[in-house]
Amino acid sequence: QLMKRGRGWVVLAAWCVAAAVAQVELRTTCEDDAEFYNAANMQCERCPATQATCGTGACTCCAGTRRVWDARAANASAFTCVACAANTVSSKDQSRCMGCGTTTLGIAGDDCACSAGLYLVEFNSMTGAMLDTKQCYTCARGTVPESASPPYSCVSCINSLMLNDAGVCTCGAGTVEVGSLCVDDTVAADLGSFTKEDDRTVKYYDVKGTDTPQQQLLSATFAKYLDEAVKLCKLDDQRGCQSLGNLCALQNFDDESTACAQFNNIAEERSQRSGYHGFSSWPTDMPYLQYDAGESKQVASSDLVKMRVAFAKQHKRFQMEYYLAVYTVNGTFLGFEPLVNQFNLCGVDSRFPFYAFGFTTKRACHYDARHFTGNQSELATLFYDLYLYDASTDELVPVPVFYKNYVKGGVFINDGKMSVTTRLTRRFFVVDILSGFTEDSPQAPLIVRVPREIILEVTQQKTGKKGLTVKPKLINPPLLTIRLEERLVSSITGVGARHANIKLIVRSEYHEELVGPWLVLQIVLAIIAVGVGTLLFFGRVICWVIRNPENYLPLLGAVLMTAARCFSDVFFWVLFAESAFLYVLYKGNETVKILLPTNHQGLVWFEVLLCICWVAKALRILHILYRQTTVDVFIVDWEKTKGKLAGPGGQPAPTNAPNIPVSVWRTLLAVNELNKIQTKRKTSLGLTLAVTVCVLAGCRGLRTAYPQPAFDVDIATDGVHVIMAYAVCCFVMLVVATLQVVYYQILRVRLFKDETTLFVDLLSVSNLSCFMLTDSAFGYYIHGRSVHSCTDTNLPGLCANLQAEQANKTAKRGLTDGTTDQVMEMYLTPAVAQQMRQIYFYLVKGVGAYQSGGAPRSVQH
């Protein structure tokens, strides 16, 4: 036992040692200047003697020393650092020590110093030989010393017309610097000045977190960029025009702002030489900031996209490829980058196939807006132009933007749905931090704009004149919808910070307008529904009139209920046929045969018809309850009396003695059984609903009604699609109901029991007949008159009667001789119907009053 314990301690100690050896410090810098971090050994090690890191992170010689190599050692670090003599400094490559020449200002720190605008030289520019001392030379025209200290080279000015003025690039006499350009004084004067308060005022129209939603401030960003951007753009500088377009976007494209007004004026001046990529309003050398009023609606349904899309390609989701043209606020073009998660502040989620064609998805999350309040960099707010990659042409297709915060005349004109007043844009941003900076608040913005809703919408092009086709079709250019929310920073970062968490909704929608042949299909189905419903309606109204002669008072109610019955049935099957047809074409296919209609277009009529169908069915149910409670039922007892009642003490009955009353218990038993079978159906409503809920909810069958072509059950989406849900729910209920009907007809009726047949048998055994008047002159008759002389008998007598009937020793039970037909429809003549009503009224008033009128006692109610 001790040996086992000893081995355990040895193993534990060895494990601890191995763990200690395996540990590596999480750092790449060393505290001691004489140590460097060896990346191969993953640890800090000391430099050789006389060497140090000197802040470079590697062993080298510090300033004021030179390297002396050991030729005998085959090692890259085999050198010694030797201090330079007095009044000398090390060369730039530390290969030797040099003095400072007469053109220098002498030694300053660890190197020679030069006057402003001069740079150090160690080599003869003609021969390449090393000079005896370092000298200071003047930079060539249009160049200035590099920014390093001390400078050893010159760099060109951004404009060749600029001069070196004490090491700074400046424009010459008679010119003014405008951005990177040197412009003549007279030309510069014509460009104007845009530094007034109105020019740099930014207006906010719906600021959250404050009692005054409309606010404005003097933006430091506009004070820095606007004046230069306008002037450069007027001088045909592309970067200046890009910057001006970005500033206009920050103003929500408000025409009353200086940035947008100047941009529009310049674009209008260049309208004579505009038009690129099929857009006539694209100005020359300027960004295509927004579409004209007439182009907004056309571009959303244009045929710019030539590629054929699919739900799946090689059993994988077909990914739409998007690219962003990225710009900074000063107009610098950063290039193209693929659209991945730039809009998704909720993080990456595999259940959110945002770019998979046909997959309508939705994701909602809350993010902390305080992350955007401390970034002062120009990259804090980036500007984008979105493009779709068209694989068939290998080109990029511009994607229009439905910017909800678009301002015109002080109001958001894009706040609602697409209309004739909608203005689509090209340039957009997702987060705006820069416009909220002021001169009084340079460290943090006062107001920020953050995303609230981002929707990427793709629609299929309208079907042509070739008729109803399910062949793959083309798509319209996608539409990007963006809604930003303006937040007061003090409400985000202040005490309490009630508005720090912002709810973001990111959705992708793929749908198709049911126009053209699809609209024709809907119209045809509606005509069929109305035609069939009308035929059924007139047929049932005529039937009601035949069954209720001389009783036209309730005709209006009967017409209304008949219409509700007929059209609800027809509309149900029409809606189910249409939804099932769309479901089959949409689900489980790789090729795009159809996309689902939108909530505000193709679903309107579907939802209207569904509501009408539901209301009509509700009226039909109420009518059934009313009819079931107003049916007149007459039970006729054919049993005869067994004589007269005996006198007192068993004496013979006198001549005027009453007959022995017939027992009423048989009638009560029959009425009770009739009452029980009133709710009997071939299907069970409770079972149907329970199984349907189990399949749809428990087995997640309702997820097959998601607006996506695949049968995935793990996709983040905005709930089920109403047409898909209707098809799935109706299909499941019809299957469950059909199985119950099959079970009832094949198994239950044949092998077990049928309540209706048993009730007819009960009437035959009880010697009772039944009249059921569902209308004033129409009803049903069950002939239950017994073929036996007496049925009100004891058990042996009843068994004897049944055995005789089984042995065919009696007549048939049918109404006519030799038949077994006991249940039949009954049409009454007006006279008989009137007589039945009189009997009913007499019975309602009282049996005694009826009997005093001499009516037969065999009729009971």
PDB file of C-alpha atoms in Angstrom, residues 245-385:
ATOM      1  CA  GLY A 245     -20.651  63.771 -51.118  1.00  0.00           C
ATOM      2  CA  ASN A 246     -19.813  62.213 -47.760  1.00  0.00           C
ATOM      3  CA  LEU A 247     -20.596  65.463 -45.959  1.00  0.00           C
ATOM      4  CA  CYS A 248     -23.924  65.646 -47.815  1.00  0.00           C
ATOM      5  CA  ALA A 249     -24.701  62.116 -46.627  1.00  0.00           C
ATOM      6  CA  LEU A 250     -23.975  63.229 -43.050  1.00  0.00           C
ATOM      7  CA  GLN A 251     -26.606  65.942 -43.576  1.00  0.00           C
ATOM      8  CA  ASN A 252     -29.161  63.215 -44.480  1.00  0.00           C
ATOM      9  CA  PHE A 253     -29.132  64.505 -48.089  1.00  0.00           C
ATOM     10  CA  ASP A 254     -30.972  67.645 -47.019  1.00  0.00           C
ATOM     11  CA  ASP A 255     -31.053  70.038 -49.999  1.00  0.00           C
ATOM     12  CA  GLU A 256     -31.162  73.002 -47.625  1.00  0.00           C
ATOM     13  CA  SER A 257     -27.738  72.177 -46.160  1.00  0.00           C
ATOM     14  CA  THR A 258     -24.655  73.829 -47.633  1.00  0.00           C
ATOM     15  CA  ALA A 259     -22.927  70.535 -48.402  1.00  0.00           C
ATOM     16  CA  CYS A 260     -25.824  69.111 -50.423  1.00  0.00           C
ATOM     17  CA  ALA A 261     -26.665  72.417 -52.088  1.00  0.00           C
ATOM     18  CA  GLN A 262     -23.085  72.866 -53.291  1.00  0.00           C
ATOM     19  CA  PHE A 263     -22.883  69.240 -54.412  1.00  0.00           C
ATOM     20  CA  ASN A 264     -26.104  69.552 -56.413  1.00  0.00           C
ATOM     21  CA  ASN A 265     -24.994  72.821 -57.987  1.00  0.00           C
ATOM     22  CA  ILE A 266     -21.682  71.352 -59.127  1.00  0.00           C
ATOM     23  CA  ALA A 267     -23.398  68.197 -60.412  1.00  0.00           C
ATOM     24  CA  GLU A 268     -25.900  70.292 -62.362  1.00  0.00           C
ATOM     25  CA  GLU A 269     -23.078  72.246 -63.980  1.00  0.00           C
ATOM     26  CA  ARG A 270     -21.562  68.965 -65.156  1.00  0.00           C
ATOM     27  CA  SER A 271     -24.837  67.516 -66.419  1.00  0.00           C
ATOM     28  CA  GLN A 272     -23.793  68.202 -70.017  1.00  0.00           C
ATOM     29  CA  ARG A 273     -20.961  65.683 -69.752  1.00  0.00           C
ATOM     30  CA  SER A 274     -22.514  63.092 -67.448  1.00  0.00           C
ATOM     31  CA  GLY A 275     -23.773  59.543 -67.767  1.00  0.00           C
ATOM     32  CA  TYR A 276     -21.923  56.420 -66.707  1.00  0.00           C
ATOM     33  CA  HIS A 277     -22.844  52.733 -66.473  1.00  0.00           C
ATOM     34  CA  GLY A 278     -26.309  53.339 -67.880  1.00  0.00           C
ATOM     35  CA  PHE A 279     -27.257  56.150 -65.449  1.00  0.00           C
ATOM     36  CA  SER A 280     -27.742  59.450 -67.251  1.00  0.00           C
ATOM     37  CA  SER A 281     -27.651  61.453 -64.017  1.00  0.00           C
ATOM     38  CA  TRP A 282     -24.228  60.191 -62.915  1.00  0.00           C
ATOM     39  CA  PRO A 283     -22.112  63.407 -62.969  1.00  0.00           C
ATOM     40  CA  THR A 284     -18.585  63.432 -64.360  1.00  0.00           C
ATOM     41  CA  ASP A 285     -15.775  62.915 -61.820  1.00  0.00           C
ATOM     42  CA  MET A 286     -18.283  62.945 -58.974  1.00  0.00           C
ATOM     43  CA  PRO A 287     -19.816  60.198 -56.861  1.00  0.00           C
ATOM     44  CA  TYR A 288     -23.268  58.972 -57.823  1.00  0.00           C
ATOM     45  CA  LEU A 289     -24.759  60.169 -54.556  1.00  0.00           C
ATOM     46  CA  GLN A 290     -28.463  59.575 -55.162  1.00  0.00           C
ATOM     47  CA  TYR A 291     -30.934  58.717 -57.876  1.00  0.00           C
ATOM     48  CA  ASP A 292     -33.173  61.271 -59.482  1.00  0.00           C
ATOM     49  CA  ALA A 293     -36.830  61.300 -58.503  1.00  0.00           C
ATOM     50  CA  GLY A 294     -37.779  59.569 -61.737  1.00  0.00           C
ATOM     51  CA  GLU A 295     -35.044  56.957 -61.474  1.00  0.00           C
ATOM     52  CA  SER A 296     -35.771  55.798 -57.911  1.00  0.00           C
ATOM     53  CA  LYS A 297     -38.744  53.621 -58.785  1.00  0.00           C
ATOM     54  CA  GLN A 298     -37.308  52.441 -62.085  1.00  0.00           C
ATOM     55  CA  VAL A 299     -33.954  51.292 -60.725  1.00  0.00           C
ATOM     56  CA  ALA A 300     -35.631  49.114 -58.106  1.00  0.00           C
ATOM     57  CA  SER A 301     -37.265  47.067 -60.912  1.00  0.00           C
ATOM     58  CA  SER A 302     -34.650  47.340 -63.650  1.00  0.00           C
ATOM     59  CA  ASP A 303     -32.969  44.499 -65.534  1.00  0.00           C
ATOM     60  CA  LEU A 304     -29.374  45.383 -64.635  1.00  0.00           C
ATOM     61  CA  VAL A 305     -28.706  41.952 -63.103  1.00  0.00           C
ATOM     62  CA  LYS A 306     -28.114  39.319 -65.792  1.00  0.00           C
ATOM     63  CA  MET A 307     -27.133  36.290 -63.737  1.00  0.00           C
ATOM     64  CA  ARG A 308     -29.424  33.360 -63.019  1.00  0.00           C
ATOM     65  CA  VAL A 309     -29.844  32.704 -59.328  1.00  0.00           C
ATOM     66  CA  ALA A 310     -30.682  29.454 -57.582  1.00  0.00           C
ATOM     67  CA  PHE A 311     -31.747  28.278 -54.160  1.00  0.00           C
ATOM     68  CA  ALA A 312     -28.874  25.804 -54.085  1.00  0.00           C
ATOM     69  CA  LYS A 313     -25.841  25.027 -56.186  1.00  0.00           C
ATOM     70  CA  GLN A 314     -24.317  21.573 -55.938  1.00  0.00           C
ATOM     71  CA  HIS A 315     -26.443  20.938 -52.847  1.00  0.00           C
ATOM     72  CA  LYS A 316     -25.068  24.061 -51.157  1.00  0.00           C
ATOM     73  CA  ARG A 317     -26.738  27.388 -50.545  1.00  0.00           C
ATOM     74  CA  PHE A 318     -26.313  29.865 -53.362  1.00  0.00           C
ATOM     75  CA  GLN A 319     -24.476  32.837 -51.848  1.00  0.00           C
ATOM     76  CA  MET A 320     -25.045  36.340 -53.158  1.00  0.00           C
ATOM     77  CA  GLU A 321     -21.727  38.185 -53.394  1.00  0.00           C
ATOM     78  CA  TYR A 322     -21.701  41.836 -52.426  1.00  0.00           C
ATOM     79  CA  TYR A 323     -18.835  44.324 -52.426  1.00  0.00           C
ATOM     80  CA  LEU A 324     -18.433  47.665 -50.702  1.00  0.00           C
ATOM     81  CA  ALA A 325     -16.594  50.655 -52.102  1.00  0.00           C
ATOM     82  CA  VAL A 326     -15.164  52.220 -48.935  1.00  0.00           C
ATOM     83  CA  TYR A 327     -14.374  55.922 -48.454  1.00  0.00           C
ATOM     84  CA  THR A 328     -13.169  58.055 -45.543  1.00  0.00           C
ATOM     85  CA  VAL A 329     -14.702  61.391 -44.674  1.00  0.00           C
ATOM     86  CA  ASN A 330     -11.937  63.275 -46.509  1.00  0.00           C
ATOM     87  CA  GLY A 331     -12.804  61.419 -49.731  1.00  0.00           C
ATOM     88  CA  THR A 332      -9.960  58.902 -49.725  1.00  0.00           C
ATOM     89  CA  PHE A 333     -10.940  55.723 -51.570  1.00  0.00           C
ATOM     90  CA  LEU A 334      -9.875  52.704 -49.507  1.00  0.00           C
ATOM     91  CA  GLY A 335     -10.781  50.205 -52.206  1.00  0.00           C
ATOM     92  CA  PHE A 336     -13.331  47.403 -52.504  1.00  0.00           C
ATOM     93  CA  GLU A 337     -13.965  44.884 -49.763  1.00  0.00           C
ATOM     94  CA  PRO A 338     -16.443  41.996 -49.677  1.00  0.00           C
ATOM     95  CA  LEU A 339     -19.560  42.493 -47.605  1.00  0.00           C
ATOM     96  CA  VAL A 340     -19.314  40.035 -44.720  1.00  0.00           C
ATOM     97  CA  ASN A 341     -20.328  41.339 -41.306  1.00  0.00           C
ATOM     98  CA  GLN A 342     -19.914  45.102 -41.657  1.00  0.00           C
ATOM     99  CA  PHE A 343     -23.615  45.627 -40.926  1.00  0.00           C
ATOM    100  CA  ASN A 344     -24.024  42.884 -38.377  1.00  0.00           C
ATOM    101  CA  LEU A 345     -23.366  44.405 -34.973  1.00  0.00           C
ATOM    102  CA  CYS A 346     -25.045  41.357 -33.416  1.00  0.00           C
ATOM    103  CA  GLY A 347     -22.052  39.119 -34.104  1.00  0.00           C
ATOM    104  CA  VAL A 348     -21.621  36.071 -36.322  1.00  0.00           C
ATOM    105  CA  ASP A 349     -24.321  33.402 -36.201  1.00  0.00           C
ATOM    106  CA  SER A 350     -24.376  30.292 -38.393  1.00  0.00           C
ATOM    107  CA  ARG A 351     -28.183  30.253 -38.140  1.00  0.00           C
ATOM    108  CA  PHE A 352     -28.278  33.551 -40.012  1.00  0.00           C
ATOM    109  CA  PRO A 353     -27.501  32.940 -43.717  1.00  0.00           C
ATOM    110  CA  PHE A 354     -27.857  36.629 -44.592  1.00  0.00           C
ATOM    111  CA  TYR A 355     -26.532  36.309 -48.152  1.00  0.00           C
ATOM    112  CA  ALA A 356     -27.976  32.889 -49.071  1.00  0.00           C
ATOM    113  CA  PHE A 357     -30.451  33.463 -51.882  1.00  0.00           C
ATOM    114  CA  GLY A 358     -34.059  32.750 -50.997  1.00  0.00           C
ATOM    115  CA  PHE A 359     -33.487  32.490 -47.245  1.00  0.00           C
ATOM    116  CA  THR A 360     -35.618  35.152 -45.601  1.00  0.00           C
ATOM    117  CA  THR A 361     -34.011  35.668 -42.234  1.00  0.00           C
ATOM    118  CA  LYS A 362     -34.283  38.003 -39.277  1.00  0.00           C
ATOM    119  CA  ARG A 363     -32.005  38.642 -36.370  1.00  0.00           C
ATOM    120  CA  ALA A 364     -32.605  41.031 -33.504  1.00  0.00           C
ATOM    121  CA  CYS A 365     -30.141  41.944 -30.793  1.00  0.00           C
ATOM    122  CA  HIS A 366     -29.137  44.718 -28.413  1.00  0.00           C
ATOM    123  CA  TYR A 367     -25.734  46.369 -28.638  1.00  0.00           C
ATOM    124  CA  ASP A 368     -24.007  48.931 -26.447  1.00  0.00           C
ATOM    125  CA  ALA A 369     -23.873  52.321 -28.178  1.00  0.00           C
ATOM    126  CA  ARG A 370     -21.128  53.511 -25.823  1.00  0.00           C
ATOM    127  CA  HIS A 371     -18.573  51.692 -27.990  1.00  0.00           C
ATOM    128  CA  PHE A 372     -18.979  54.405 -30.636  1.00  0.00           C
ATOM    129  CA  THR A 373     -18.608  57.494 -28.446  1.00  0.00           C
ATOM    130  CA  GLY A 374     -14.830  57.600 -27.875  1.00  0.00           C
ATOM    131  CA  ASN A 375     -13.372  57.062 -31.342  1.00  0.00           C
ATOM    132  CA  GLN A 376     -12.093  60.327 -32.845  1.00  0.00           C
ATOM    133  CA  SER A 377     -10.364  58.790 -35.872  1.00  0.00           C
ATOM    134  CA  GLU A 378     -11.445  59.504 -39.421  1.00  0.00           C
ATOM    135  CA  LEU A 379     -12.033  55.762 -39.756  1.00  0.00           C
ATOM    136  CA  ALA A 380     -14.700  55.935 -37.045  1.00  0.00           C
ATOM    137  CA  THR A 381     -17.241  56.795 -39.732  1.00  0.00           C
ATOM    138  CA  LEU A 382     -16.785  55.082 -43.076  1.00  0.00           C
ATOM    139  CA  PHE A 383     -18.890  55.684 -46.156  1.00  0.00           C
ATOM    140  CA  TYR A 384     -19.957  52.966 -48.547  1.00  0.00           C
ATOM    141  CA  ASP A 385     -21.320  52.281 -51.990  1.00  0.00           C
TER     142      ASP A 385
END
